[in-house]
């Protein structure tokens, strides 16, 4: 059907001249424009809402008396790779919960496989019920000195934009490049602006002048505010603030008190990085809506933040509200205050009900062979994992937090053996090993704040270069953990001495599984059980905390394959 024919059908249905395709009767409509509700019938034709009012003639009629109708939810910033399943599997998890659109930045897998990896994610996101707006990663690598698997240049950005399958420019993480006016970074931003694309920010720890610079170049949103004052500073400068509720980063409780009826239209929700088990057990943006309500936000305003605000932030004028001219992508709610989703419609078709997906998805897109062979390391020995210390009894330590990706730089006395650091359960040895080009570089440091009592944990998910990262109480466990993860071609594991207690293979770039979500969830449960065996008692998943200890654009101190890095001074630390 041509666009012109479809529009004429919609106009005839809107005027009442012909029956609409779907008629929802006795609806209680959530009006996200005014944060009120009202009663009415909703007429839908060709997947679009064509009218609200006294319509009575529909080819299919559904009585929704006693239910609330609200827009489908949007996630303003997410890395699909953090869910550890391919896009098709993620859709099966998110759609029944009412998340119908996500703004996805594939910079995790781009750091492994470059433009081929981005194109794979684009193809894997097509023709599924979940509308995935794929951004072009802007900062691959995240910092110029990183040893990642590939680079995305401004030429690559230009080519991807011309191919027409991307939506905008992903989070600009390399803030020194922005603030210094780096030609390559400015060209990427200019290309996106010329194409009329939204540009995502990443303003972690940025001060007043750096935030000014971000706005000057056209960056429009930021998900890195962690306090109410940081959020308000961004709103005053014209940013949209995406309140983040992920696995390791949960900022809503700190930010929400800054939201008022006068500024609320500049706030929205995002998950950023959320593991599959958390998505299944507590939810995605639906969880954000429920949490905001529990923290005292009006339910209608919470829905507004999860729908209309995000849609407008990303220039998605065809969704985000229940109104004529919008896509008929909406949720039927059993209860407004608990945000209990009864059913989900995408462009007028019911796709989920009572937590179950009703539609069959197409076969999975084939994964490029190079992404299935992404773990390549130079042979190493246990001696390569040693950390000699010049100052015999003191060292700079990364102090991690299980609920934040921001770390602290501390100097403490440490235990020494043969002039090298000897780890213990209070001061773990941290290792980052280059795994893309067999360079043989290994960064070794010290961390605290991940309370395992023995053994080691290891992963190829290590933002953003995704080298191998491990922390442990003893060198034997670390050595066996590193070898195991190389042997399986990437993933996560819990190791005690020479025993592998549990493992999750992540064959796609060392980041995502080829298995269904249910099997990945089972493996994650096995990992959690193994963590208790090595004395870990916390509820927060330590693997995501571990993954961010290698990201040198988040304050204040991190470990890369080249060594310990002071993010605020933007220089390496010599131990």
Coordinates of C-alpha atoms in Angstrom, one line a residue:
X1 CA 0.0 0.0 0.0
X2 CA 1.4 3.4 -0.9
X3 CA 1.8 6.2 1.6
X4 CA -0.8 8.2 -0.1
X5 CA -3.4 5.4 -0.1
X6 CA -2.7 4.7 3.6
X7 CA -3.1 8.4 4.5
X8 CA -6.5 8.5 2.7
X9 CA -7.6 5.5 4.6
X10 CA -6.6 7.1 7.8
X11 CA -8.4 10.3 6.9
X12 CA -11.6 8.5 6.0
X13 CA -11.5 6.5 9.3
X14 CA -10.7 9.7 11.2
X15 CA -13.8 11.4 9.7
X16 CA -16.0 8.4 10.4
X17 CA -16.6 7.7 6.7
X18 CA -15.3 4.2 7.0
X19 CA -14.7 1.7 9.8
X20 CA -11.3 1.8 11.5
X21 CA -9.1 -1.3 11.7
X22 CA -9.1 -1.5 15.4
X23 CA -11.4 0.3 17.9
X24 CA -10.6 0.4 21.6
X25 CA -13.8 1.1 23.6
X26 CA -14.2 2.6 27.1
X27 CA -10.5 3.4 27.4
X28 CA -9.1 5.4 30.2
X29 CA -6.4 7.3 28.3
X30 CA -3.2 8.5 29.9
X31 CA -2.6 12.0 28.5
X32 CA 1.1 12.6 28.8
X33 CA 0.8 16.1 27.4
X34 CA -1.2 17.3 30.5
X35 CA -0.5 14.5 33.0
X36 CA -4.2 13.7 33.3
X37 CA -6.5 10.9 32.3
X38 CA -9.8 11.0 30.4
X39 CA -12.3 8.6 28.9
X40 CA -12.7 7.9 25.2
X41 CA -12.7 5.5 22.3
X42 CA -9.5 5.1 20.3
X43 CA -9.7 4.5 16.5
X44 CA -6.7 2.9 14.8
X45 CA -6.1 2.4 11.0
X46 CA -3.0 1.2 9.2
X47 CA -1.1 1.1 12.5
X48 CA -1.8 4.8 13.3
X49 CA -4.1 6.4 15.9
X50 CA -6.6 8.3 13.7
X51 CA -9.0 9.6 16.3
X52 CA -10.0 9.7 19.9
X53 CA -13.7 10.3 20.7
X54 CA -17.1 9.0 20.0
X55 CA -16.1 6.4 17.4
X56 CA -18.3 3.3 17.2
X57 CA -17.4 1.6 13.9
X58 CA -14.4 -0.7 13.9
X59 CA -13.5 -3.9 12.0
X60 CA -12.1 -5.2 15.3
X61 CA -13.5 -3.9 18.6
X62 CA -11.8 -4.4 22.0
X63 CA -13.4 -3.3 25.2
X64 CA -10.8 -2.0 27.6
X65 CA -13.1 -0.9 30.3
X66 CA -11.3 -0.7 33.6
X67 CA -7.9 -0.5 31.9
X68 CA -5.6 2.4 31.3
X69 CA -4.0 3.1 27.8
X70 CA -0.6 4.7 27.8
X71 CA 2.2 5.1 25.2
X72 CA 4.8 2.4 24.7
X73 CA 8.0 3.1 26.7
X74 CA 11.3 4.2 25.3
X75 CA 14.8 3.6 26.6
X76 CA 16.8 6.7 25.9
X77 CA 20.3 5.0 26.1
X78 CA 21.1 1.3 26.1
X79 CA 24.0 -1.0 25.1
X80 CA 22.3 -4.1 23.8
X81 CA 25.6 -6.0 24.5
X82 CA 25.2 -5.5 28.2
X83 CA 22.1 -7.7 28.1
X84 CA 24.5 -10.4 26.7
X85 CA 22.0 -11.6 24.1
X86 CA 21.6 -10.7 20.5
X87 CA 19.0 -8.1 19.5
X88 CA 16.4 -10.6 18.5
X89 CA 16.5 -12.3 21.9
X90 CA 16.5 -8.9 23.7
X91 CA 13.2 -8.0 21.9
X92 CA 11.6 -11.2 23.4
X93 CA 12.5 -9.9 26.9
X94 CA 11.6 -6.2 26.5
X95 CA 8.4 -6.2 24.4
X96 CA 6.2 -8.0 27.0
X97 CA 7.3 -5.5 29.6
X98 CA 6.1 -2.6 27.5
X99 CA 9.4 -1.3 26.1
X100 CA 8.7 -0.7 22.4
X101 CA 11.6 1.6 21.3
X102 CA 15.2 1.7 22.4
X103 CA 18.0 4.1 21.5
X104 CA 21.0 1.7 21.1
X105 CA 24.7 2.5 21.0
X106 CA 26.7 -0.5 19.8
X107 CA 30.0 0.9 20.8
X108 CA 30.8 -2.2 22.9
X109 CA 30.9 -4.5 19.9
X110 CA 32.3 -1.8 17.7
X111 CA 35.3 -1.7 19.9
X112 CA 35.8 -5.4 19.1
X113 CA 34.8 -5.6 15.4
X114 CA 34.5 -2.1 14.0
X115 CA 32.1 -1.2 11.2
X116 CA 31.3 -4.8 10.4
X117 CA 30.1 -5.3 13.9
X118 CA 27.9 -2.2 13.7
X119 CA 26.4 -3.4 10.5
X120 CA 25.7 -6.8 12.1
X121 CA 23.8 -5.1 14.9
X122 CA 21.9 -3.0 12.4
X123 CA 20.8 -6.1 10.5
X124 CA 20.0 -8.0 13.6
X125 CA 17.7 -5.2 14.8
X126 CA 15.6 -5.0 11.6
X127 CA 12.1 -6.5 11.2
X128 CA 11.4 -7.3 14.9
X129 CA 8.6 -5.9 17.1
X130 CA 11.1 -3.8 19.2
X131 CA 12.0 -0.6 17.3
X132 CA 15.8 -0.3 17.7
X133 CA 17.2 3.1 16.7
X134 CA 20.9 2.3 16.2
X135 CA 23.4 5.1 16.8
X136 CA 26.9 5.3 15.3
X137 CA 29.5 4.9 18.0
X138 CA 31.4 8.2 18.2
X139 CA 34.3 7.2 20.4
X140 CA 35.9 4.0 19.3
X141 CA 38.3 3.8 21.1
X142 CA 37.0 5.7 24.1
X143 CA 40.5 7.2 24.5
X144 CA 43.3 7.5 22.0
X145 CA 45.7 5.3 23.9
X146 CA 43.4 2.3 24.4
X147 CA 44.2 -1.1 22.9
X148 CA 40.8 -2.1 21.5
X149 CA 40.0 -4.2 18.5
X150 CA 39.0 -1.6 15.9
X151 CA 38.7 2.1 15.3
X152 CA 35.8 4.1 13.9
X153 CA 37.0 7.1 12.0
X154 CA 35.0 10.1 10.8
X155 CA 35.1 8.5 7.3
X156 CA 33.4 5.4 8.8
X157 CA 30.8 7.7 10.4
X158 CA 30.2 9.4 7.0
X159 CA 29.8 6.0 5.2
X160 CA 27.4 4.7 7.9
X161 CA 25.3 7.8 7.7
X162 CA 25.2 7.6 3.9
X163 CA 24.0 4.0 4.1
X164 CA 20.9 5.3 5.8
X165 CA 20.5 2.6 8.5
X166 CA 21.6 4.6 11.6
X167 CA 19.7 7.1 13.6
X168 CA 22.3 9.4 15.2
X169 CA 25.7 9.8 16.8
X170 CA 26.3 7.7 19.9
X171 CA 27.6 9.0 23.2
X172 CA 30.6 11.3 22.8
X173 CA 32.9 9.9 25.5
X174 CA 36.2 11.4 24.5
X175 CA 35.7 14.7 26.2
X176 CA 39.3 15.9 25.9
X177 CA 38.9 15.6 22.1
X178 CA 35.7 17.8 22.3
X179 CA 37.2 20.4 24.6
X180 CA 40.5 20.7 22.6
X181 CA 38.7 21.0 19.3
X182 CA 40.1 17.8 17.9
X183 CA 39.5 17.9 14.1
X184 CA 38.5 14.2 13.8
X185 CA 35.9 14.4 16.6
X186 CA 34.5 17.7 15.4
X187 CA 34.1 16.2 11.9
X188 CA 32.1 13.3 13.3
X189 CA 29.8 15.7 15.2
X190 CA 29.5 18.0 12.1
X191 CA 28.5 15.1 9.9
X192 CA 25.7 14.1 12.4
X193 CA 24.5 17.7 12.6
X194 CA 24.5 18.1 8.8
X195 CA 22.4 14.9 8.6
X196 CA 20.0 16.3 11.2
X197 CA 20.7 13.5 13.6
X198 CA 20.6 13.6 17.5
X199 CA 23.9 13.5 19.3
X200 CA 24.3 11.7 22.6
X201 CA 26.5 13.0 25.4
X202 CA 28.6 11.4 28.0
X203 CA 29.5 14.1 30.6
X204 CA 30.8 12.0 33.4
X205 CA 32.5 14.3 36.0
X206 CA 32.6 17.2 33.6
X207 CA 32.8 20.7 35.1
X208 CA 31.0 23.9 34.0
X209 CA 33.2 24.8 31.1
X210 CA 33.4 21.3 29.7
X211 CA 29.6 21.0 29.8
X212 CA 29.4 24.4 28.0
X213 CA 31.7 23.0 25.3
X214 CA 29.5 20.0 24.9
X215 CA 26.4 22.2 24.3
X216 CA 28.3 24.4 21.9
X217 CA 29.1 21.5 19.6
X218 CA 25.4 20.4 19.7
X219 CA 25.4 17.5 22.2
X220 CA 21.8 17.3 23.4
X221 CA 21.5 14.8 26.2
X222 CA 23.5 13.2 29.0
X223 CA 23.0 10.1 31.1
X224 CA 26.0 10.6 33.4
X225 CA 24.6 12.9 36.1
X226 CA 24.8 11.2 39.5
X227 CA 23.4 13.9 41.8
X228 CA 20.5 16.3 41.7
X229 CA 22.8 19.3 41.4
X230 CA 24.6 17.7 38.5
X231 CA 21.3 17.1 36.8
X232 CA 20.0 20.6 37.3
X233 CA 23.3 22.1 36.0
X234 CA 22.7 20.1 32.8
X235 CA 19.1 21.2 32.5
X236 CA 20.1 24.8 32.9
X237 CA 22.5 24.4 30.0
X238 CA 19.8 22.9 27.8
X239 CA 20.5 19.2 28.1
X240 CA 18.0 16.5 28.5
X241 CA 18.9 14.4 31.5
X242 CA 18.5 10.7 31.2
X243 CA 18.1 9.2 34.7
X244 CA 20.0 5.9 34.6
X245 CA 18.9 2.7 36.3
X246 CA 21.2 -0.1 35.2
X247 CA 22.8 -3.0 37.0
X248 CA 25.8 -1.2 38.5
X249 CA 24.6 2.4 38.1
X250 CA 21.4 3.4 39.8
X251 CA 21.1 7.2 39.8
X252 CA 17.4 7.8 40.1
X253 CA 17.1 8.0 43.8
X254 CA 19.7 10.8 43.9
X255 CA 18.4 12.7 40.9
X256 CA 14.6 12.4 41.3
X257 CA 14.3 15.1 44.1
X258 CA 15.5 17.6 41.5
X259 CA 12.6 16.9 39.2
X260 CA 9.7 19.4 39.6
X261 CA 6.6 20.2 37.6
X262 CA 8.5 23.1 36.1
X263 CA 11.5 21.2 34.8
X264 CA 10.2 17.7 34.4
X265 CA 10.0 17.8 30.6
X266 CA 13.8 17.8 30.4
X267 CA 14.1 14.5 32.2
X268 CA 13.7 10.9 30.8
X269 CA 14.8 7.4 31.6
X270 CA 17.6 5.1 30.4
X271 CA 19.2 1.8 31.5
X272 CA 22.6 2.2 29.8
X273 CA 24.1 -1.1 31.0
X274 CA 21.8 -3.7 32.5
X275 CA 22.4 -7.4 32.7
X276 CA 19.9 -10.0 31.4
X277 CA 19.0 -11.4 34.8
X278 CA 18.1 -7.9 36.0
X279 CA 16.1 -7.2 32.9
X280 CA 14.1 -10.5 33.4
X281 CA 13.7 -10.2 37.2
X282 CA 13.0 -6.5 37.7
X283 CA 12.6 -5.0 34.3
X284 CA 13.9 -2.2 32.1
X285 CA 12.2 1.2 31.7
X286 CA 9.0 -0.3 33.2
X287 CA 11.1 -0.8 36.4
X288 CA 12.2 2.9 36.2
X289 CA 8.6 4.0 36.0
X290 CA 7.6 1.8 39.0
X291 CA 10.6 3.0 41.0
X292 CA 9.9 6.6 40.3
X293 CA 6.3 6.1 41.5
X294 CA 7.5 4.4 44.6
X295 CA 9.9 7.3 45.3
X296 CA 6.9 9.7 45.2
X297 CA 6.6 10.8 41.5
X298 CA 3.1 11.1 40.2
X299 CA 2.3 8.0 38.1
X300 CA 1.3 10.1 35.1
X301 CA 4.4 12.1 35.3
X302 CA 6.5 8.9 35.6
X303 CA 4.9 7.6 32.4
X304 CA 5.5 11.0 30.7
X305 CA 9.2 10.7 31.5
X306 CA 9.3 7.1 30.1
X307 CA 7.5 8.0 26.8
X308 CA 6.9 11.5 25.6
X309 CA 10.0 13.1 27.0
X310 CA 12.3 10.4 25.5
X311 CA 10.5 10.6 22.2
X312 CA 10.9 14.4 22.0
X313 CA 14.5 14.2 23.1
X314 CA 15.3 12.0 20.2
X315 CA 13.1 13.8 17.6
X316 CA 10.7 10.8 17.4
X317 CA 7.6 12.8 16.6
X318 CA 5.5 9.8 15.6
X319 CA 5.4 8.2 19.0
X320 CA 5.4 8.9 22.8
X321 CA 1.7 9.8 23.2
X322 CA -1.8 8.6 22.7
X323 CA -3.0 11.1 20.2
X324 CA -4.1 11.3 16.5
X325 CA -1.2 11.0 14.1
X326 CA 0.9 8.9 16.5
X327 CA 1.8 5.3 15.9
X328 CA -0.6 2.9 17.6
X329 CA 2.1 1.6 19.8
X330 CA 0.7 1.5 23.3
X331 CA 0.3 -0.5 26.5
X332 CA -2.9 -1.7 28.2
X333 CA -2.4 -1.4 32.0
X334 CA -4.2 -3.3 34.7
X335 CA -3.2 -0.7 37.3
X336 CA -1.7 2.7 37.0
X337 CA 0.0 2.9 40.4
X338 CA 1.8 -0.4 40.1
X339 CA 2.3 0.0 36.3
X340 CA 1.2 -3.6 35.7
X341 CA 1.2 -4.3 32.0
X342 CA -1.7 -6.3 30.6
X343 CA -0.9 -6.2 26.9
X344 CA 1.3 -4.5 24.4
X345 CA 0.4 -3.3 20.9
X346 CA 2.9 -2.3 18.2
X347 CA 1.5 -0.3 15.3
X348 CA -2.0 -1.6 16.0
X349 CA -1.1 -5.3 16.5
X350 CA -1.2 -7.1 19.8
X351 CA 2.3 -8.5 20.3
X352 CA 2.3 -9.5 24.0
X353 CA -0.1 -10.3 26.7
X354 CA 0.3 -11.2 30.4
X355 CA 4.1 -11.2 30.0
X356 CA 4.2 -13.5 27.0
X357 CA 5.2 -12.6 23.5
X358 CA 2.4 -13.5 21.1
X359 CA 4.3 -13.1 17.8
X360 CA 7.0 -15.3 16.2
X361 CA 10.2 -13.6 15.3
X362 CA 12.2 -14.2 12.1
X363 CA 15.3 -16.4 12.2
X364 CA 18.4 -14.9 13.8
X365 CA 20.8 -13.0 11.5
X366 CA 24.0 -14.9 10.9
X367 CA 26.9 -13.6 13.0
X368 CA 30.1 -12.6 11.1
X369 CA 32.8 -15.1 11.5
X370 CA 35.4 -12.6 12.8
X371 CA 33.0 -11.8 15.8
X372 CA 33.0 -15.5 16.7
X373 CA 36.8 -15.6 17.0
X374 CA 37.6 -12.4 18.9
X375 CA 39.8 -13.6 21.8
X376 CA 43.4 -13.6 20.6
X377 CA 46.2 -13.3 23.3
X378 CA 49.9 -13.7 23.3
X379 CA 51.0 -16.6 25.5
X380 CA 51.7 -15.6 29.1
X381 CA 53.0 -17.0 32.3
X382 CA 52.1 -16.5 36.0
X383 CA 55.2 -14.3 36.3
X384 CA 53.6 -11.8 33.8
X385 CA 50.9 -11.2 36.4
X386 CA 53.3 -9.8 39.0
X387 CA 53.1 -6.2 40.2
X388 CA 56.6 -4.9 41.4
X389 CA 56.4 -1.9 43.7
X390 CA 59.0 0.8 43.9
X391 CA 57.7 2.0 47.3
X392 CA 58.0 -1.2 49.3
X393 CA 54.9 -0.9 51.5
X394 CA 52.5 1.6 49.8
X395 CA 50.6 1.6 46.6
X396 CA 47.8 3.5 44.7
X397 CA 44.6 1.5 44.8
X398 CA 41.3 1.6 42.9
X399 CA 38.5 1.7 45.4
X400 CA 35.4 0.5 43.6
X401 CA 31.7 0.8 44.6
X402 CA 29.2 -1.9 43.7
X403 CA 26.5 0.7 43.0
X404 CA 28.5 3.2 41.0
X405 CA 31.0 3.1 38.1
X406 CA 32.9 6.1 39.6
X407 CA 35.9 4.9 41.6
X408 CA 38.1 6.6 44.2
X409 CA 41.9 6.9 44.2
X410 CA 43.4 5.8 47.5
X411 CA 46.9 5.1 48.8
X412 CA 47.3 2.3 51.3
X413 CA 49.9 0.1 52.8
X414 CA 50.0 -3.3 51.1
X415 CA 51.5 -6.7 51.7
X416 CA 54.7 -7.4 49.8
X417 CA 56.3 -10.7 48.8
X418 CA 59.6 -10.8 46.8
X419 CA 59.3 -7.0 46.1
X420 CA 55.8 -7.6 44.5
X421 CA 52.3 -7.0 45.7
X422 CA 50.7 -10.0 47.4
X423 CA 46.9 -9.9 47.1
X424 CA 44.4 -10.7 49.8
X425 CA 40.6 -10.6 50.3
X426 CA 40.7 -6.9 51.2
X427 CA 43.1 -5.9 48.5
X428 CA 42.5 -7.8 45.3
X429 CA 44.9 -8.1 42.4
X430 CA 43.4 -6.6 39.2
X431 CA 44.5 -7.6 35.7
X432 CA 43.6 -6.3 32.3
X433 CA 45.1 -8.3 29.4
X434 CA 45.0 -7.2 25.7
X435 CA 43.0 -9.7 23.7
X436 CA 42.5 -8.3 20.2
X437 CA 45.8 -8.3 18.4
X438 CA 48.1 -10.5 20.5
X439 CA 50.2 -7.5 21.7
X440 CA 51.0 -9.2 25.0
X441 CA 50.4 -6.0 27.1
X442 CA 49.1 -6.7 30.6
X443 CA 48.1 -4.1 33.1
X444 CA 48.3 -5.1 36.8
X445 CA 46.9 -3.1 39.7
X446 CA 45.2 -3.3 43.0
X447 CA 41.5 -2.9 43.8
X448 CA 39.2 -3.0 46.8
X449 CA 35.4 -2.9 47.2
X450 CA 34.6 -6.2 45.4
X451 CA 34.2 -8.5 48.5
X452 CA 35.2 -11.9 47.3
X453 CA 36.9 -14.0 49.9
X454 CA 38.9 -16.3 47.7
X455 CA 39.4 -17.3 44.1
X456 CA 38.9 -14.9 41.1
X457 CA 36.3 -13.6 38.7
X458 CA 37.1 -13.0 35.0
X459 CA 35.4 -11.5 32.0
X460 CA 35.9 -10.3 28.4
X461 CA 33.3 -7.6 29.1
X462 CA 35.6 -4.7 30.1
X463 CA 34.4 -1.3 29.0
X464 CA 35.0 0.0 26.4
X465 CA 38.0 -1.8 24.8
X466 CA 36.8 -5.2 26.1
X467 CA 40.1 -6.7 26.9
X468 CA 40.2 -9.5 29.4
X469 CA 39.7 -8.3 33.0
X470 CA 40.0 -10.3 36.2
X471 CA 40.3 -9.7 39.9
X472 CA 41.3 -12.2 42.5
X473 CA 42.6 -13.1 45.9
X474 CA 45.5 -15.3 44.7
X475 CA 47.7 -15.6 41.6
X476 CA 46.8 -19.3 41.0
X477 CA 43.1 -18.5 40.7
X478 CA 43.9 -15.5 38.4
X479 CA 46.2 -17.5 36.2
X480 CA 43.7 -20.3 35.7
X481 CA 40.8 -17.8 35.2
X482 CA 42.6 -16.0 32.5
X483 CA 43.5 -19.2 30.7
X484 CA 40.0 -20.5 30.9
X485 CA 38.4 -17.5 29.4
X486 CA 40.8 -17.6 26.5
X487 CA 40.1 -21.3 26.0
X488 CA 36.3 -20.7 25.7
X489 CA 36.7 -17.7 23.4
X490 CA 35.3 -15.1 25.7
X491 CA 32.7 -14.8 28.4
X492 CA 32.5 -14.7 32.2
X493 CA 33.7 -17.2 34.9
X494 CA 34.2 -17.8 38.6
X495 CA 37.3 -19.7 39.5
X496 CA 38.8 -21.1 42.7
X497 CA 42.4 -22.2 42.3
X498 CA 42.4 -24.5 39.3
X499 CA 38.6 -25.2 39.5
X500 CA 36.2 -23.5 37.2
X501 CA 33.0 -23.2 39.4
X502 CA 30.8 -21.6 36.7
X503 CA 31.1 -20.1 33.3
X504 CA 29.0 -18.2 30.7
X505 CA 30.4 -18.4 27.2
X506 CA 29.9 -15.2 25.2
X507 CA 30.9 -16.2 21.7
X508 CA 29.8 -13.0 19.8
X509 CA 32.7 -10.7 20.3
X510 CA 33.2 -11.9 23.8
X511 CA 30.1 -9.8 24.7
X512 CA 27.0 -11.7 23.7
X513 CA 25.8 -15.3 23.7
X514 CA 24.5 -17.2 20.7
X515 CA 22.0 -19.0 23.1
X516 CA 18.4 -18.1 23.9
X517 CA 17.8 -15.7 26.8
X518 CA 16.5 -18.5 29.0
X519 CA 19.8 -20.4 28.7
X520 CA 21.8 -17.3 29.3
X521 CA 19.7 -16.6 32.4
X522 CA 20.4 -20.1 33.7
X523 CA 24.1 -19.6 33.2
X524 CA 24.0 -16.3 35.0
X525 CA 22.2 -18.0 37.9
X526 CA 25.0 -20.5 38.0
X527 CA 27.6 -17.7 38.2
X528 CA 25.7 -16.1 41.1
X529 CA 25.7 -19.5 42.9
X530 CA 29.4 -19.8 42.3
X531 CA 30.0 -16.3 43.7
X532 CA 28.6 -17.4 47.0
X533 CA 31.1 -20.3 47.0
X534 CA 34.0 -17.8 46.9
X535 CA 32.4 -15.8 49.7
X536 CA 30.6 -13.1 47.8
X537 CA 27.4 -12.2 49.8
X538 CA 26.2 -9.0 48.1
X539 CA 23.1 -8.7 46.0
X540 CA 24.7 -6.5 43.3
X541 CA 26.3 -8.4 40.4
X542 CA 30.1 -7.7 40.7
X543 CA 30.8 -8.5 37.0
X544 CA 29.4 -5.2 35.9
X545 CA 31.4 -3.4 38.6
X546 CA 34.5 -5.2 37.4
X547 CA 33.8 -4.3 33.8
X548 CA 33.9 -0.6 34.4
X549 CA 37.2 -0.7 36.3
X550 CA 38.9 -0.6 32.8
X551 CA 37.1 2.4 31.4
X552 CA 39.5 5.4 31.4
X553 CA 36.8 8.1 30.7
X554 CA 34.9 7.6 34.0
X555 CA 36.5 9.1 37.2
X556 CA 38.6 8.8 39.0
X557 CA 41.1 6.0 38.5
X558 CA 41.0 2.9 36.2
X559 CA 43.3 0.1 35.0
X560 CA 43.9 -0.4 31.2
X561 CA 46.1 -3.0 29.5
X562 CA 48.8 -0.3 29.5
X563 CA 48.6 0.3 33.3
X564 CA 47.0 2.3 36.0
X565 CA 45.3 5.5 34.7
X566 CA 44.3 8.7 36.6
X567 CA 41.2 9.9 34.7
X568 CA 41.1 13.3 36.3
X569 CA 44.7 14.1 35.6
X570 CA 44.4 12.1 32.3
X571 CA 47.8 10.4 32.8
X572 CA 49.2 7.0 33.7
X573 CA 50.4 6.4 37.2
X574 CA 53.8 4.9 37.8
X575 CA 53.7 2.5 40.8

